[in-house]
């Protein structure tokens, strides 16, 4: 069974600040996948990134970057120079061999001017 | 990715009635799932919709309450039966592709039960 913990319930930052969203996962599977999704106020769930368990290479996509560390079972997400449009709920999720997604409780990010 | 549509986008229903939600995908997919998101909460998997066989339900969800159909590889329905106010949620379908297990979500159906 998978478990995903997002300890930060809500984060508020001022535009242009950097912000890191934490994600800690638990799994007994040797092969697993980790994901981040964004849910803006419109409610739609937007896929951001997938990482598999045998690829610890960090990834950068524009202002977004992800840090995957198996040693600490963490898959953290950083937004650089945040913008108001980044305001949303962000979910970390994982899946193992059963291919069923387990979601964390989400972190609500509020970016203000 | 895939283009996923859901109908209806929202509905307000009376207690004791049933609502059927449709999920249509623009391409054939092997995996389809149904999730519930209660107000202010995370997503919880209801069931995996299996093409040609009965859906696989997660703990806490039963077929009598949430019957699911999946007649082909591009379409599925979820029925919320004998609704109560506690069923007020967003219901989302998703599709997954092997071998990466990425899942893409439909826009959701916002259900309010009065």
Short mmCIF file of C-alpha atoms in Angstrom, two decimals:
data_model
loop_
_atom_site.label_atom_id
_atom_site.label_comp_id
_atom_site.label_asym_id
_atom_site.label_seq_id
_atom_site.Cartn_x
_atom_site.Cartn_y
_atom_site.Cartn_z
CA UNK A 1 0.00 0.00 0.00
CA UNK A 2 1.09 3.51 -0.71
CA UNK A 3 0.97 6.48 1.62
CA UNK A 4 1.65 10.10 0.75
CA UNK A 5 2.09 12.85 3.30
CA UNK A 6 1.90 16.55 2.54
CA UNK A 7 2.45 18.18 5.90
CA UNK A 8 1.91 21.73 4.65
CA UNK A 9 -1.80 22.41 4.58
CA UNK A 10 -1.57 25.96 3.32
CA UNK A 11 1.24 28.26 2.22
CA UNK A 12 0.96 31.94 1.50
CA UNK A 13 3.71 33.83 -0.35
CA UNK A 14 4.14 37.14 -2.05
CA UNK A 15 4.62 37.15 -5.79
CA UNK A 16 8.19 36.52 -6.96
CA UNK A 17 9.08 34.56 -3.85
CA UNK A 18 10.31 31.01 -4.22
CA UNK A 19 8.25 28.32 -2.54
CA UNK A 20 8.81 24.61 -1.90
CA UNK A 21 6.02 22.13 -1.42
CA UNK A 22 6.98 19.04 0.52
CA UNK A 23 5.96 15.47 -0.19
CA UNK A 24 6.95 12.35 1.71
CA UNK A 25 5.91 8.92 0.50
CA UNK A 26 5.81 5.43 1.92
CA UNK A 27 5.79 2.26 -0.13
CA UNK A 28 6.82 -1.38 -0.02
CA UNK A 29 6.99 -1.64 -3.78
CA UNK A 30 10.42 -1.62 -5.36
CA UNK A 31 8.96 -0.09 -8.50
CA UNK A 32 6.73 2.90 -8.02
CA UNK A 33 5.82 6.22 -9.58
CA UNK A 34 5.44 9.65 -8.06
CA UNK A 35 3.35 12.49 -9.42
CA UNK A 36 2.44 16.09 -8.85
CA UNK A 37 -0.91 17.53 -9.87
CA UNK A 38 -2.23 21.07 -9.77
CA UNK A 39 -5.86 21.88 -9.04
CA UNK A 40 -6.64 25.55 -9.74
CA UNK A 41 -9.85 27.16 -8.49
CA UNK A 42 -11.62 25.92 -11.62
CA UNK A 43 -11.37 22.42 -10.15
CA UNK A 44 -9.70 20.59 -13.00
CA UNK A 45 -6.75 18.40 -12.08
CA UNK A 46 -3.68 19.16 -14.15
CA UNK A 47 -0.84 16.66 -14.47
CA UNK A 48 2.55 18.27 -13.83
CA UNK A 49 5.17 15.55 -13.59
CA UNK A 50 5.87 11.86 -13.16
CA UNK A 51 8.96 10.28 -11.68
CA UNK A 52 9.72 6.59 -11.47
CA UNK A 53 11.55 4.95 -8.61
CA UNK A 54 14.70 4.15 -10.54
CA UNK A 55 15.25 7.66 -11.83
CA UNK A 56 16.42 10.06 -9.15
CA UNK A 57 17.43 12.73 -11.59
CA UNK A 58 15.94 16.05 -10.65
CA UNK A 59 13.93 17.91 -13.23
CA UNK A 60 13.42 21.52 -14.12
CA UNK A 61 10.65 22.85 -16.31
CA UNK A 62 10.61 26.60 -16.55
CA UNK A 63 9.90 27.96 -13.08
CA UNK A 64 9.11 24.50 -11.74
CA UNK A 65 11.63 22.05 -10.36
CA UNK A 66 11.35 18.74 -8.59
CA UNK A 67 13.77 17.12 -6.17
CA UNK A 68 13.44 13.35 -5.74
CA UNK A 69 15.44 11.76 -2.93
CA UNK A 70 14.93 8.08 -2.22
CA UNK A 71 17.11 8.29 0.89
CA UNK A 72 14.52 10.50 2.56
CA UNK A 73 11.49 9.22 0.62
CA UNK A 74 10.76 12.73 -0.53
CA UNK A 75 9.63 14.27 -3.78
CA UNK A 76 9.56 18.02 -3.25
CA UNK A 77 8.31 20.62 -5.69
CA UNK A 78 9.74 24.13 -5.95
CA UNK A 79 8.23 27.08 -7.76
CA UNK A 80 10.72 29.83 -8.49
CA UNK A 81 9.55 33.43 -8.72
CA UNK A 82 5.96 32.53 -7.93
CA UNK A 83 3.10 34.22 -9.74
CA UNK A 84 -0.52 34.79 -8.85
CA UNK A 85 -1.51 32.20 -11.46
CA UNK A 86 0.32 29.59 -9.39
CA UNK A 87 -2.37 29.87 -6.73
CA UNK A 88 -3.93 26.42 -6.52
CA UNK A 89 -4.04 23.25 -4.52
CA UNK A 90 -1.12 20.97 -5.31
CA UNK A 91 -1.36 17.25 -4.81
CA UNK A 92 1.46 14.76 -4.60
CA UNK A 93 0.53 11.19 -5.48
CA UNK A 94 2.08 7.79 -5.88
CA UNK A 95 1.32 4.47 -7.46
CA UNK A 96 2.93 1.09 -7.21
CA UNK A 97 2.48 -2.12 -9.08
CA UNK A 98 -1.28 -1.96 -8.64
CA UNK A 99 -1.37 1.22 -10.76
CA UNK A 100 -3.82 2.89 -8.41
CA UNK A 101 -3.07 6.47 -7.45
CA UNK A 102 -2.83 7.39 -3.80
CA UNK A 103 -3.06 11.11 -3.17
CA UNK A 104 -1.71 13.24 -0.40
CA UNK A 105 -4.02 15.67 1.34
CA UNK A 106 -2.84 18.55 -0.80
CA UNK A 107 -1.17 21.89 -0.15
CA UNK A 108 -3.07 25.07 -0.87
CA UNK A 109 -0.74 27.73 -2.26
CA UNK A 110 -1.85 31.33 -2.18
CA UNK A 111 0.28 33.82 -4.08
CA UNK A 112 -0.53 37.46 -3.48
CA UNK A 113 0.68 40.68 -5.07
CA UNK B 1 -2.22 12.83 -22.83
CA UNK B 2 -5.89 12.32 -23.65
CA UNK B 3 -8.92 14.54 -24.03
CA UNK B 4 -11.51 13.54 -21.46
CA UNK B 5 -15.02 14.90 -21.17
CA UNK B 6 -17.60 14.40 -18.46
CA UNK B 7 -21.32 14.98 -18.43
CA UNK B 8 -22.93 16.66 -16.63
CA UNK B 9 -20.44 19.24 -15.42
CA UNK B 10 -22.61 19.93 -12.40
CA UNK B 11 -25.98 19.02 -11.02
CA UNK B 12 -28.22 19.63 -8.07
CA UNK B 13 -30.22 16.57 -7.08
CA UNK B 14 -32.84 15.65 -4.56
CA UNK B 15 -32.17 13.21 -1.78
CA UNK B 16 -33.10 9.64 -2.71
CA UNK B 17 -32.63 10.05 -6.45
CA UNK B 18 -29.84 8.75 -8.67
CA UNK B 19 -27.48 10.45 -11.09
CA UNK B 20 -25.45 8.89 -13.87
CA UNK B 21 -22.19 10.57 -14.83
CA UNK B 22 -20.63 9.91 -18.21
CA UNK B 23 -16.94 9.89 -19.07
CA UNK B 24 -15.78 9.94 -22.69
CA UNK B 25 -12.18 9.68 -23.89
CA UNK B 26 -10.93 10.64 -27.34
CA UNK B 27 -8.81 7.51 -27.71
CA UNK B 28 -8.81 3.92 -26.50
CA UNK B 29 -7.35 3.44 -23.04
CA UNK B 30 -6.82 0.36 -20.96
CA UNK B 31 -7.29 1.92 -17.54
CA UNK B 32 -10.19 4.07 -16.38
CA UNK B 33 -10.85 5.10 -12.84
CA UNK B 34 -13.47 6.98 -10.85
CA UNK B 35 -12.58 9.26 -7.94
CA UNK B 36 -14.51 11.27 -5.41
CA UNK B 37 -13.35 14.56 -3.97
CA UNK B 38 -15.41 15.73 -1.03
CA UNK B 39 -15.44 19.47 -0.30
CA UNK B 40 -12.01 20.69 0.72
CA UNK B 41 -10.60 17.16 0.70
CA UNK B 42 -8.22 15.09 -1.35
CA UNK B 43 -9.17 12.57 -3.99
CA UNK B 44 -10.30 9.08 -3.07
CA UNK B 45 -10.43 6.24 -5.55
CA UNK B 46 -13.90 4.74 -5.85
CA UNK B 47 -13.22 1.99 -8.35
CA UNK B 48 -11.38 0.84 -11.41
CA UNK B 49 -13.67 0.53 -14.41
CA UNK B 50 -12.85 -2.69 -16.24
CA UNK B 51 -13.86 -3.11 -19.84
CA UNK B 52 -16.10 -6.11 -20.29
CA UNK B 53 -16.22 -7.10 -16.63
CA UNK B 54 -17.36 -5.85 -13.26
CA UNK B 55 -15.62 -2.85 -11.77
CA UNK B 56 -13.12 -3.30 -8.95
CA UNK B 57 -14.21 -1.31 -5.91
CA UNK B 58 -12.06 0.13 -3.17
CA UNK B 59 -12.74 -0.41 0.47
CA UNK B 60 -15.75 1.59 1.58
CA UNK B 61 -17.41 1.69 -1.83
CA UNK B 62 -19.98 -0.83 -3.03
CA UNK B 63 -21.55 -1.65 -6.34
CA UNK B 64 -25.11 -1.07 -5.15
CA UNK B 65 -24.30 2.51 -4.28
CA UNK B 66 -21.90 3.28 -7.16
CA UNK B 67 -22.67 1.02 -10.13
CA UNK B 68 -20.18 1.45 -12.94
CA UNK B 69 -20.35 0.45 -16.56
CA UNK B 70 -17.60 0.32 -19.14
CA UNK B 71 -18.94 -0.97 -22.44
CA UNK B 72 -15.82 -0.15 -24.47
CA UNK B 73 -12.32 1.32 -24.25
CA UNK B 74 -13.41 4.95 -24.58
CA UNK B 75 -16.49 5.28 -22.38
CA UNK B 76 -17.62 4.69 -18.82
CA UNK B 77 -20.46 5.70 -16.53
CA UNK B 78 -20.71 6.08 -12.79
CA UNK B 79 -24.11 6.15 -11.10
CA UNK B 80 -24.54 7.61 -7.66
CA UNK B 81 -27.60 5.85 -6.29
CA UNK B 82 -30.09 6.80 -3.59
CA UNK B 83 -28.25 10.01 -2.95
CA UNK B 84 -27.91 11.76 0.38
CA UNK B 85 -26.32 15.13 1.19
CA UNK B 86 -23.12 13.26 2.13
CA UNK B 87 -22.71 12.36 -1.53
CA UNK B 88 -22.18 16.01 -2.42
CA UNK B 89 -18.74 15.95 -4.00
CA UNK B 90 -16.81 16.35 -7.18
CA UNK B 91 -16.66 13.09 -9.12
CA UNK B 92 -13.76 12.70 -11.52
CA UNK B 93 -12.89 10.07 -14.03
CA UNK B 94 -9.33 9.46 -15.07
CA UNK B 95 -7.53 7.41 -17.66
CA UNK B 96 -4.17 5.76 -17.30
CA UNK B 97 -1.63 4.50 -19.75
CA UNK B 98 0.84 1.73 -19.25
CA UNK B 99 3.73 1.45 -18.68
CA UNK B 100 4.16 4.87 -17.10
CA UNK B 101 0.88 4.83 -15.15
CA UNK B 102 0.35 8.50 -15.76
CA UNK B 103 -3.26 9.40 -15.15
CA UNK B 104 -5.15 12.22 -16.78
CA UNK B 105 -8.34 13.55 -15.32
CA UNK B 106 -11.60 14.73 -16.71
CA UNK B 107 -12.98 18.13 -15.70
CA UNK B 108 -15.14 16.60 -12.98
CA UNK B 109 -18.82 16.59 -12.14
CA UNK B 110 -19.81 18.80 -9.25
CA UNK B 111 -22.74 17.19 -7.47
CA UNK B 112 -24.87 18.84 -4.82
CA UNK B 113 -27.53 16.80 -3.04
CA UNK B 114 -30.27 18.68 -1.23
#
